[in-house]
Coordinates of C-alpha atoms and ligand atoms in Angstrom, one line a residue:
X1 CA -16.4 -20.8 -6.4
X2 CA -17.0 -18.7 -3.2
X3 CA -13.9 -17.2 -1.6
X4 CA -12.6 -19.8 1.0
X5 CA -12.8 -17.3 3.8
X6 CA -12.7 -19.9 6.6
X7 CA -9.5 -21.4 5.3
X8 CA -7.9 -18.0 4.7
X9 CA -8.7 -16.8 8.2
X10 CA -7.4 -20.1 9.7
X11 CA -4.0 -19.3 8.2
X12 CA -3.7 -16.2 10.5
X13 CA -3.0 -17.1 14.1
X14 CA -3.6 -13.5 15.4
X15 CA -7.2 -13.5 14.1
X16 CA -8.1 -16.0 16.9
X17 CA -7.7 -13.4 19.6
X18 CA -11.3 -12.4 19.3
X19 CA -10.8 -8.9 17.7
X20 CA -12.3 -7.8 14.5
X21 CA -9.2 -6.6 12.6
X22 CA -10.5 -3.7 10.4
X23 CA -7.2 -1.9 10.6
X24 CA -5.6 -3.7 7.7
X25 CA -4.9 -0.4 5.9
X26 CA -2.5 0.5 8.7
X27 CA -0.9 -3.0 8.6
X28 CA -2.2 -6.5 8.3
X29 CA -1.7 -9.6 10.4
X30 CA 0.6 -12.3 9.1
X31 CA -0.2 -16.0 8.2
X32 CA 1.6 -18.8 10.0
X33 CA 3.7 -19.5 6.9
X34 CA 5.3 -16.1 7.2
X35 CA 6.1 -16.6 10.9
X36 CA 7.5 -20.0 10.0
X37 CA 9.6 -18.7 7.2
X38 CA 11.2 -16.0 9.4
X39 CA 11.8 -18.3 12.3
X40 CA 13.3 -21.0 10.0
X41 CA 15.7 -18.5 8.5
X42 CA 17.0 -17.6 11.9
X43 CA 17.0 -21.2 13.1
X44 CA 18.8 -22.5 10.1
X45 CA 21.5 -19.9 10.2
X46 CA 21.9 -16.9 8.0
X47 CA 25.0 -14.8 7.2
X48 CA 25.6 -11.6 5.4
X49 CA 25.3 -11.8 1.6
X50 CA 28.2 -12.5 -0.7
X51 CA 30.2 -14.8 1.6
X52 CA 31.9 -18.1 1.1
X53 CA 29.9 -20.4 3.5
X54 CA 26.4 -22.0 3.4
X55 CA 24.7 -19.5 5.8
X56 CA 25.8 -16.7 3.5
X57 CA 24.6 -18.5 0.4
X58 CA 21.3 -19.0 2.2
X59 CA 20.9 -15.2 2.5
X60 CA 21.9 -14.8 -1.2
X61 CA 19.1 -17.2 -2.1
X62 CA 16.6 -15.5 0.2
X63 CA 17.2 -12.1 -1.4
X64 CA 16.9 -13.5 -4.9
X65 CA 13.7 -15.4 -4.0
X66 CA 12.3 -12.2 -2.5
X67 CA 12.9 -10.2 -5.6
X68 CA 11.3 -12.9 -7.7
X69 CA 8.3 -13.0 -5.4
X70 CA 7.7 -9.2 -5.3
X71 CA 8.1 -9.1 -9.1
X72 CA 5.5 -11.8 -9.5
X73 CA 3.1 -9.9 -7.2
X74 CA 3.2 -6.6 -9.2
X75 CA 4.1 -7.8 -12.7
X76 CA 7.7 -6.5 -12.6
X77 CA 11.2 -7.9 -13.2
X78 CA 13.1 -9.4 -10.3
X79 CA 16.3 -7.5 -11.2
X80 CA 14.3 -4.3 -10.9
X81 CA 13.0 -4.9 -7.3
X82 CA 14.6 -2.6 -4.8
X83 CA 14.1 -3.9 -1.2
X84 CA 14.3 -1.7 1.9
X85 CA 12.8 -1.0 5.3
X86 CA 9.5 0.6 4.1
X87 CA 8.0 2.6 1.3
X88 CA 8.7 6.0 2.8
X89 CA 12.5 5.4 3.2
X90 CA 12.8 4.0 -0.3
X91 CA 10.8 6.9 -1.8
X92 CA 13.0 9.5 -0.1
X93 CA 16.0 7.7 -1.4
X94 CA 14.7 7.4 -4.9
X95 CA 13.2 10.9 -5.1
X96 CA 16.6 12.4 -4.6
X97 CA 18.1 10.4 -7.4
X98 CA 15.2 11.2 -9.8
X99 CA 14.4 14.9 -9.3
X100 CA 16.0 18.1 -8.2
X101 CA 16.2 21.9 -8.7
X102 CA 15.3 22.8 -12.3
X103 CA 12.8 19.9 -12.6
X104 CA 9.1 20.0 -12.2
X105 CA 7.2 17.4 -10.1
X106 CA 3.5 16.7 -10.1
X107 CA 2.0 15.5 -6.8
X108 CA -1.6 14.9 -5.9
X109 CA -3.7 15.8 -2.9
X110 CA -5.1 12.2 -3.0
X111 CA -1.8 10.8 -2.0
X112 CA -0.5 9.6 1.4
X113 CA 2.2 12.1 2.4
X114 CA 4.9 9.5 1.7
X115 CA 4.3 10.1 -2.0
X116 CA 4.1 13.9 -1.6
X117 CA 6.8 15.3 0.7
X118 CA 9.7 13.3 -0.7
X119 CA 9.0 15.0 -4.0
X120 CA 8.1 18.5 -2.8
X121 CA 11.4 18.5 -0.8
X122 CA 13.6 17.7 -3.8
X123 CA 13.9 21.4 -4.7
X124 CA 12.0 20.9 -7.9
X125 CA 9.0 23.1 -8.8
X126 CA 5.8 21.5 -7.5
X127 CA 2.5 21.3 -9.3
X128 CA -0.6 20.0 -7.5
X129 CA -3.3 17.7 -8.8
X130 CA -6.5 18.4 -6.9
X131 CA -9.2 16.1 -5.6
X132 CA -12.9 16.5 -5.9
X133 CA -13.7 16.6 -2.1
X134 CA -17.3 15.3 -2.7
X135 CA -16.7 12.3 -4.8
X136 CA -13.1 11.7 -3.7
X137 CA -12.0 11.3 -7.3
X138 CA -8.7 12.6 -8.8
X139 CA -9.8 14.0 -12.2
X140 CA -7.4 12.9 -15.0
X141 CA -8.2 16.0 -17.2
X142 CA -6.3 18.3 -15.0
X143 CA -3.0 16.5 -15.7
X144 CA -2.8 17.9 -19.2
X145 CA -2.4 21.3 -17.7
X146 CA 0.1 20.2 -15.0
X147 CA 2.6 18.2 -17.1
X148 CA 5.0 19.9 -19.5
X149 CA 8.5 19.2 -21.0
X150 CA 10.1 20.1 -17.7
X151 CA 8.1 17.6 -15.7
X152 CA 10.5 14.9 -14.4
X153 CA 8.1 12.8 -12.4
X154 CA 4.4 12.4 -11.8
X155 CA 3.8 10.9 -8.4
X156 CA 0.4 9.4 -7.9
X157 CA -1.3 6.8 -5.8
X158 CA -2.8 3.6 -7.2
X159 CA -5.3 3.9 -4.3
X160 CA -6.0 6.3 -1.5
X161 CA -5.3 4.9 1.9
X162 CA -8.4 6.6 3.4
X163 CA -11.1 6.9 0.7
X164 CA -9.9 3.8 -1.3
X165 CA -10.1 5.9 -4.6
X166 CA -8.4 4.1 -7.4
X167 CA -7.6 6.9 -9.9
X168 CA -7.1 6.2 -13.6
X169 CA -3.3 5.8 -13.3
X170 CA -2.9 4.4 -16.8
X171 CA -4.4 7.6 -18.3
X172 CA -2.3 9.8 -16.1
X173 CA 0.8 7.8 -17.1
X174 CA 0.0 8.2 -20.8
X175 CA 0.0 12.0 -20.4
X176 CA 3.2 11.8 -18.4
X177 CA 5.0 9.6 -20.9
X178 CA 3.9 11.7 -23.8
X179 CA 5.8 14.6 -22.2
X180 CA 8.8 12.4 -21.4
X181 CA 8.1 12.3 -17.7
X182 CA 8.3 9.4 -15.4
X183 CA 5.6 8.0 -13.1
X184 CA 6.1 7.0 -9.5
X185 CA 3.1 5.1 -8.4
X186 CA 2.3 4.5 -4.7
X187 CA 0.9 1.0 -4.6
X188 CA 1.1 0.6 -0.8
X189 CA -2.7 0.7 -0.3
X190 CA -3.7 -0.8 -3.7
X191 CA -1.5 -3.9 -3.7
X192 CA -3.4 -6.0 -1.1
X193 CA -6.8 -5.2 -2.7
X194 CA -6.6 -6.8 -6.1
X195 CA -4.4 -8.0 -9.0
X196 CA -1.6 -5.6 -9.8
X197 CA 0.0 -5.1 -13.3
X198 CA 2.4 -2.2 -13.0
X199 CA 3.1 -2.3 -16.8
X200 CA -0.6 -2.0 -17.7
X201 CA -0.8 0.9 -15.2
X202 CA 2.1 2.7 -16.9
X203 CA 4.1 2.8 -13.6
X204 CA 7.8 3.4 -14.2
X205 CA 8.2 3.0 -10.4
X206 CA 5.7 1.0 -8.3
X207 CA 6.1 1.1 -4.5
X208 CA 4.6 -1.4 -2.1
X209 CA 4.9 -2.5 1.5
X210 CA 4.7 -6.1 2.5
X211 CA 3.2 -5.4 5.9
X212 CA 0.0 -4.3 4.1
X213 CA -0.4 -7.7 2.5
X214 CA 0.4 -10.3 5.2
X215 CA 4.2 -9.8 5.2
X216 CA 6.7 -8.4 7.6
X217 CA 7.7 -4.7 7.8
X218 CA 9.6 -4.5 4.5
X219 CA 9.1 -2.1 1.6
X220 CA 9.9 -2.5 -2.1
X221 CA 10.0 -0.3 -5.2
X222 CA 9.9 -2.0 -8.6
X223 CA 11.2 -0.4 -11.8
X224 CA 12.7 -1.5 -15.1
X225 CA 16.4 -2.3 -14.4
X226 CA 17.3 -0.3 -17.6
X227 CA 15.7 2.8 -16.0
X228 CA 17.5 2.1 -12.7
X229 CA 20.8 2.0 -14.6
X230 CA 20.3 5.7 -15.5
X231 CA 20.0 6.8 -11.9
X232 CA 22.8 7.5 -9.4
X233 CA 21.6 7.5 -5.8
X234 CA 23.8 8.5 -2.8
X235 CA 25.6 5.4 -1.7
X236 CA 28.7 4.3 0.2
X237 CA 31.8 3.9 -1.9
X238 CA 32.5 0.2 -1.3
X239 CA 28.8 -1.0 -1.6
X240 CA 27.7 -2.6 -4.8
X241 CA 27.2 -0.3 -7.7
X242 CA 25.0 -2.8 -9.6
X243 CA 21.3 -2.5 -10.1
X244 CA 19.1 -2.9 -8.0
X245 CA 21.7 -3.2 -5.2
X246 CA 23.0 0.4 -5.5
X247 CA 19.6 1.6 -4.2
X248 CA 19.8 -0.6 -1.1
X249 CA 21.8 1.0 1.7
X250 CA 23.1 -1.1 4.6
X251 CA 22.4 -4.6 5.5
X252 CA 19.0 -6.0 4.7
X253 CA 16.6 -7.8 7.1
X254 CA 17.3 -11.2 5.5
X255 CA 15.0 -13.3 7.6
X256 CA 12.1 -10.8 7.0
X257 CA 12.8 -11.0 3.3
X258 CA 12.1 -14.7 3.5
X259 CA 8.8 -13.8 5.2
X260 CA 8.0 -11.5 2.2
X261 CA 8.4 -14.5 -0.1
X262 CA 6.1 -16.6 2.1
X263 CA 3.5 -13.8 2.1
X264 CA 3.5 -13.7 -1.7
X265 CA 3.2 -17.5 -1.8
X266 CA 0.3 -17.3 0.7
X267 CA -1.5 -14.7 -1.4
X268 CA -1.0 -16.9 -4.5
X269 CA -2.6 -19.9 -2.8
X270 CA -5.7 -18.3 -1.2
X271 CA -7.8 -19.9 -3.9
X272 CA -6.9 -23.2 -5.5
X273 CA -5.3 -22.7 -8.9
X274 CA -2.7 -23.8 -11.4
X275 CA -0.1 -22.2 -13.5
X276 CA 2.8 -19.9 -12.7
X277 CA 2.9 -18.1 -9.4
X278 CA 2.1 -14.9 -11.3
X279 CA -1.0 -16.5 -12.8
X280 CA -2.1 -17.9 -9.5
X281 CA -1.6 -14.5 -7.9
X282 CA -3.8 -12.8 -10.5
X283 CA -6.6 -15.3 -9.9
X284 CA -6.3 -15.3 -6.2
X285 CA -6.2 -11.5 -5.8
X286 CA -9.1 -11.1 -8.2
X287 CA -11.1 -13.5 -5.9
X288 CA -10.0 -11.6 -2.8
X289 CA -11.1 -8.3 -4.4
X290 CA -14.5 -9.7 -5.2
X291 CA -14.9 -11.0 -1.6
X292 CA -13.8 -7.7 -0.1
X293 CA -16.0 -5.6 -2.4
X294 CA -19.0 -7.8 -1.8
X295 CA -18.8 -7.3 2.0
X296 CA -17.9 -3.6 1.5
X297 CA -21.1 -3.0 -0.5
X298 CA -23.1 -4.2 2.5
X299 CA -21.0 -2.1 4.9
X300 CA -21.5 1.0 2.8
X301 CA -25.2 0.5 2.5
X302 CA -25.5 0.2 6.2
X303 CA -23.3 3.2 7.0
X304 CA -25.3 5.3 4.4
X305 CA -28.5 4.4 6.2
X306 CA -27.2 5.7 9.5
X307 CA -28.2 9.4 9.8
X308 CA -25.5 10.1 12.4
X309 CA -22.7 8.8 10.0
X310 CA -21.0 11.0 7.4
X311 CA -19.2 8.8 4.9
X312 CA -16.4 10.6 2.9
X313 CA -16.0 10.1 -0.9
X314 CA -17.9 8.0 -3.4
X315 CA -15.3 7.1 -6.0
X316 CA -16.4 4.9 -8.9
X317 CA -13.4 2.5 -8.5
X318 CA -12.2 1.9 -5.0
X319 CA -10.8 -0.5 -2.5
X320 CA -12.9 -1.7 0.4
X321 CA -11.9 1.2 2.7
X322 CA -14.5 3.3 4.5
X323 CA -13.7 6.7 6.0
X324 CA -16.4 8.2 8.1
X325 CA -17.4 10.4 11.1
X326 CA -20.2 10.0 13.6
X327 CA -22.0 13.1 14.6
X328 CA -21.3 14.3 18.2
X329 CA -18.2 12.2 18.6
X330 CA -14.5 12.8 17.9
X331 CA -13.0 10.2 15.6
X332 CA -10.6 9.0 18.3
X333 CA -13.6 8.5 20.7
X334 CA -15.3 6.4 18.1
X335 CA -12.2 4.3 17.7
X336 CA -11.8 4.0 21.5
X337 CA -15.4 2.9 21.9
X338 CA -15.0 0.3 19.2
X339 CA -11.8 -0.9 20.7
X340 CA -13.6 -1.7 23.9
X341 CA -15.9 -3.9 21.9
X342 CA -13.0 -5.7 20.3
X343 CA -13.2 -3.9 16.9
X344 CA -9.9 -2.5 15.6
X345 CA -10.3 0.6 13.5
X346 CA -8.0 3.6 12.8
X347 CA -8.8 7.2 13.5
X348 CA -7.1 10.5 12.4
X349 CA -5.6 11.8 9.2
X350 CA -3.7 8.5 8.5
X351 CA -1.0 10.6 6.9
X352 CA -3.4 11.5 4.1
X353 CA -2.4 15.0 5.0
X354 CA -3.4 16.9 1.9
X355 CA -6.6 14.9 1.4
X356 CA -7.9 15.4 4.9
X357 CA -7.1 19.1 4.4
X358 CA -9.1 19.1 1.1
X359 CA -12.0 17.4 2.9
X360 CA -11.8 20.1 5.6
X361 CA -11.4 17.6 8.5
X362 CA -7.7 17.5 9.2
X363 CA -7.8 20.0 12.0
X364 CA -10.8 18.4 13.6
X365 CA -9.1 15.0 14.0
X366 CA -9.8 13.5 10.5
X367 CA -12.2 10.6 10.6
X368 CA -12.5 6.9 11.4
X369 CA -11.1 4.4 8.9
X370 CA -12.4 0.8 8.7
X371 CA -10.9 -1.2 5.9
X372 CA -11.5 -4.8 4.7
X373 CA -8.8 -7.1 3.5
X374 CA -9.0 -10.7 2.3
X375 CA -9.2 -12.2 5.8
X376 CA -12.2 -10.1 7.0
X377 CA -15.6 -11.7 7.1
X378 CA -19.2 -10.7 7.6
X379 CA -18.9 -11.0 11.4
X380 CA -16.2 -8.3 11.4
X381 CA -18.6 -6.0 9.5
X382 CA -21.5 -6.8 11.7
X383 CA -19.5 -6.1 14.8
X384 CA -18.4 -2.7 13.5
X385 CA -22.0 -1.8 12.6
X386 CA -23.3 -3.1 15.9
X387 CA -20.6 -1.1 17.7
X388 CA -21.7 2.1 15.9
X389 CA -25.3 1.7 16.9
X390 CA -24.2 1.4 20.5
X391 CA -22.3 4.7 20.5
X392 CA -23.9 7.1 23.0
Ligands
PLP401 C1 -0.9 4.7 0.6 C2 0.3 4.6 1.5 N1 1.4 5.1 1.0 C3 2.6 5.0 1.7 C4 2.6 4.6 3.0 C5 3.9 4.5 3.7 O1 4.4 3.2 3.7 P1 5.5 2.8 4.7 O2 4.9 2.6 6.0 O3 6.0 1.5 4.1 O4 6.6 3.8 4.6 C6 1.4 4.1 3.6 C7 1.4 3.6 4.9 O5 0.4 3.6 5.6 C8 0.2 4.1 2.8 O6 -1.0 3.7 3.3

């Protein structure tokens, strides 16, 4: 059955504004159901959690439902879902509880800086996994020489936010686990682009951000609750010491959390299906991935045929994310030109600081990023390509 792209697009009110939204890797639009969930939470009345009255009980229920939804999305356990404002904030918080002076951490040059700096700034000894700048691959073999009995954590991305590279996280995790190290997998870019099974990937921690998959600006890190029990993050004295609550500082954005649940429900229902929400998510995200990669193959073929375009990376397994430069034009100029034609793309290093350094383009403004998510269609791709041909 073909991916029901018309129905999926119709669920997103913002898409009717006439722009081609190819900036999903920097944040997606949200479906009406997410807007409704957030508005309804406020309209119905919500209180702080743990109170005695119905509005407080509603917030208790919202938080519990959100943990269950995120767990379904990534294949984790609801009581291991840590919720917070975004991935970066949560990763800083967790990194300090996980590693410190005397430990070793392994980070990669493929990663967004949010899965690099929080680890390099723990005071642990840092070891770097290098990227092949031509293919954009992160070779697994190097990890054997990087991991040892002092390694506390291997931080690695499930997908690069600029090249789309999907490294072999399971193989890296196997090497980490053999040495008794933990894996902290950045799933922020990967999550919207296909089914996620954090267990199969060997992720001890899996980080994701709802605003990359149709939800509000909320981040989550998922881990085994038993593992979380072993960690002692900085926290206020009176705040709950239970897991996962002890990792959640301050008052949560309760209405937004209801939006997160609605986003997961939306993803699960993109294609008709039966079974548990987890089963429907796996089927729906597999269909979305096929849809994205089909369009992406056409986009890449066209970009490769344009002599003025340099496309970075050619990884074997990737998300539908293109990163390219156009000869004679700054990346920002290309993005401005496309914006005038109603085509939204990103330009710059996109916080892939180490990777753009390895590609040798960080100091010259990085490149242009055009990414596809489930709601993009052929018209979006055609408008991008047409815009590039009109660049003078
Ligand atoms: C791959 C990747 N990791 C981490 C982040 C940071 O996520 P957040 O904005 O939730 O802190 C981003 C944001 O663009 C990203 O693309």
